[in-house]
Amino acid sequence: MRAKKSPSLISPTGVIKLMTHAMMGAALGLAFTLALILANPAVAELLNHSGRAAALVFVGTMVGTFAIGAALTGVVFILNEDKES
């Protein structure tokens, strides 16, 4: 009989894995935002006329959205990895 293994999501290693996924998502979101601003002149013009606060909100929203999505995907990957082993 095998001993029941606790899920690695609720361990220091699992938290580090989850934070790594969130940081990768934030970096990807930042790169996507920069590419969107450079590729679409309408977005660049809108942010130019809106001011610094609007640009920070736009970038923060994009980075946050990507980071949350990557963290949720990381949860699925970590839990799936636990089921296989």
PDB file of C-alpha atoms in Angstrom:
ATOM      1  CA  MET A   1       0.000   0.000   0.000  1.00  0.00           C
ATOM      2  CA  ARG A   2       1.396   3.360  -1.021  1.00  0.00           C
ATOM      3  CA  ALA A   3       1.483   6.246   1.408  1.00  0.00           C
ATOM      4  CA  LYS A   4      -0.840   9.084   0.555  1.00  0.00           C
ATOM      5  CA  LYS A   5       1.177  11.953  -0.847  1.00  0.00           C
ATOM      6  CA  SER A   6       0.120  15.518  -0.068  1.00  0.00           C
ATOM      7  CA  PRO A   7      -0.354  17.762  -3.091  1.00  0.00           C
ATOM      8  CA  SER A   8       2.768  19.700  -3.930  1.00  0.00           C
ATOM      9  CA  LEU A   9       0.728  22.867  -4.443  1.00  0.00           C
ATOM     10  CA  ILE A  10       0.481  23.301  -0.662  1.00  0.00           C
ATOM     11  CA  SER A  11       4.220  23.153  -0.056  1.00  0.00           C
ATOM     12  CA  PRO A  12       7.061  25.641  -0.326  1.00  0.00           C
ATOM     13  CA  THR A  13       8.122  24.063  -3.620  1.00  0.00           C
ATOM     14  CA  GLY A  14       4.575  24.351  -4.988  1.00  0.00           C
ATOM     15  CA  VAL A  15       4.351  28.020  -4.027  1.00  0.00           C
ATOM     16  CA  ILE A  16       7.672  28.711  -5.735  1.00  0.00           C
ATOM     17  CA  LYS A  17       6.467  26.905  -8.879  1.00  0.00           C
ATOM     18  CA  LEU A  18       3.231  28.913  -8.816  1.00  0.00           C
ATOM     19  CA  MET A  19       5.060  32.220  -8.372  1.00  0.00           C
ATOM     20  CA  THR A  20       7.370  31.284 -11.241  1.00  0.00           C
ATOM     21  CA  HIS A  21       4.372  30.778 -13.517  1.00  0.00           C
ATOM     22  CA  ALA A  22       2.908  34.122 -12.416  1.00  0.00           C
ATOM     23  CA  MET A  23       6.205  35.928 -13.070  1.00  0.00           C
ATOM     24  CA  MET A  24       6.486  34.361 -16.521  1.00  0.00           C
ATOM     25  CA  GLY A  25       2.949  35.541 -17.250  1.00  0.00           C
ATOM     26  CA  ALA A  26       3.760  39.060 -16.064  1.00  0.00           C
ATOM     27  CA  ALA A  27       6.834  39.199 -18.300  1.00  0.00           C
ATOM     28  CA  LEU A  28       4.821  37.919 -21.251  1.00  0.00           C
ATOM     29  CA  GLY A  29       2.094  40.478 -20.539  1.00  0.00           C
ATOM     30  CA  LEU A  30       4.635  43.286 -20.445  1.00  0.00           C
ATOM     31  CA  ALA A  31       6.150  42.154 -23.744  1.00  0.00           C
ATOM     32  CA  PHE A  32       2.688  41.860 -25.336  1.00  0.00           C
ATOM     33  CA  THR A  33       1.736  45.337 -24.106  1.00  0.00           C
ATOM     34  CA  LEU A  34       4.903  46.852 -25.525  1.00  0.00           C
ATOM     35  CA  ALA A  35       4.343  45.086 -28.847  1.00  0.00           C
ATOM     36  CA  LEU A  36       0.718  46.286 -28.921  1.00  0.00           C
ATOM     37  CA  ILE A  37       1.737  49.884 -28.281  1.00  0.00           C
ATOM     38  CA  LEU A  38       4.470  49.770 -30.925  1.00  0.00           C
ATOM     39  CA  ALA A  39       2.391  47.948 -33.553  1.00  0.00           C
ATOM     40  CA  ASN A  40      -0.853  49.893 -33.182  1.00  0.00           C
ATOM     41  CA  PRO A  41      -0.501  53.666 -33.591  1.00  0.00           C
ATOM     42  CA  ALA A  42      -4.058  54.250 -32.357  1.00  0.00           C
ATOM     43  CA  VAL A  43      -3.243  52.725 -28.963  1.00  0.00           C
ATOM     44  CA  ALA A  44      -0.019  54.729 -28.747  1.00  0.00           C
ATOM     45  CA  GLU A  45      -1.869  57.943 -29.605  1.00  0.00           C
ATOM     46  CA  LEU A  46      -4.622  57.220 -27.079  1.00  0.00           C
ATOM     47  CA  LEU A  47      -2.082  56.589 -24.327  1.00  0.00           C
ATOM     48  CA  ASN A  48      -0.109  59.673 -25.352  1.00  0.00           C
ATOM     49  CA  HIS A  49      -3.148  61.932 -24.932  1.00  0.00           C
ATOM     50  CA  SER A  50      -4.492  60.214 -21.815  1.00  0.00           C
ATOM     51  CA  GLY A  51      -1.537  60.895 -19.555  1.00  0.00           C
ATOM     52  CA  ARG A  52       0.775  58.909 -17.332  1.00  0.00           C
ATOM     53  CA  ALA A  53      -1.905  57.489 -15.031  1.00  0.00           C
ATOM     54  CA  ALA A  54      -3.879  55.991 -17.910  1.00  0.00           C
ATOM     55  CA  ALA A  55      -0.748  54.392 -19.341  1.00  0.00           C
ATOM     56  CA  LEU A  56       0.095  52.853 -15.960  1.00  0.00           C
ATOM     57  CA  VAL A  57      -3.451  51.512 -15.588  1.00  0.00           C
ATOM     58  CA  PHE A  58      -3.327  50.056 -19.112  1.00  0.00           C
ATOM     59  CA  VAL A  59       0.029  48.353 -18.574  1.00  0.00           C
ATOM     60  CA  GLY A  60      -0.933  47.182 -15.078  1.00  0.00           C
ATOM     61  CA  THR A  61      -4.188  45.685 -16.321  1.00  0.00           C
ATOM     62  CA  MET A  62      -2.487  43.809 -19.139  1.00  0.00           C
ATOM     63  CA  VAL A  63       0.353  42.540 -16.942  1.00  0.00           C
ATOM     64  CA  GLY A  64      -2.070  41.521 -14.176  1.00  0.00           C
ATOM     65  CA  THR A  65      -4.346  39.692 -16.580  1.00  0.00           C
ATOM     66  CA  PHE A  66      -1.483  37.696 -18.074  1.00  0.00           C
ATOM     67  CA  ALA A  67      -0.015  36.949 -14.629  1.00  0.00           C
ATOM     68  CA  ILE A  68      -3.333  35.659 -13.262  1.00  0.00           C
ATOM     69  CA  GLY A  69      -3.901  33.530 -16.357  1.00  0.00           C
ATOM     70  CA  ALA A  70      -0.427  32.024 -16.154  1.00  0.00           C
ATOM     71  CA  ALA A  71      -0.837  31.349 -12.415  1.00  0.00           C
ATOM     72  CA  LEU A  72      -4.131  29.526 -13.000  1.00  0.00           C
ATOM     73  CA  THR A  73      -2.530  27.520 -15.785  1.00  0.00           C
ATOM     74  CA  GLY A  74       0.338  26.746 -13.424  1.00  0.00           C
ATOM     75  CA  VAL A  75      -2.130  25.388 -10.849  1.00  0.00           C
ATOM     76  CA  VAL A  76      -3.541  23.024 -13.467  1.00  0.00           C
ATOM     77  CA  PHE A  77      -0.047  21.900 -14.496  1.00  0.00           C
ATOM     78  CA  ILE A  78       1.075  21.316 -10.899  1.00  0.00           C
ATOM     79  CA  LEU A  79      -2.037  19.359  -9.974  1.00  0.00           C
ATOM     80  CA  ASN A  80      -1.827  17.307 -13.172  1.00  0.00           C
ATOM     81  CA  GLU A  81       1.834  16.567 -12.446  1.00  0.00           C
ATOM     82  CA  ASP A  82       0.824  15.269  -8.984  1.00  0.00           C
ATOM     83  CA  LYS A  83      -1.749  12.892 -10.463  1.00  0.00           C
ATOM     84  CA  GLU A  84       0.777  11.373 -12.872  1.00  0.00           C
ATOM     85  CA  SER A  85       3.393  10.613 -10.225  1.00  0.00           C
TER      86      SER A  85
END
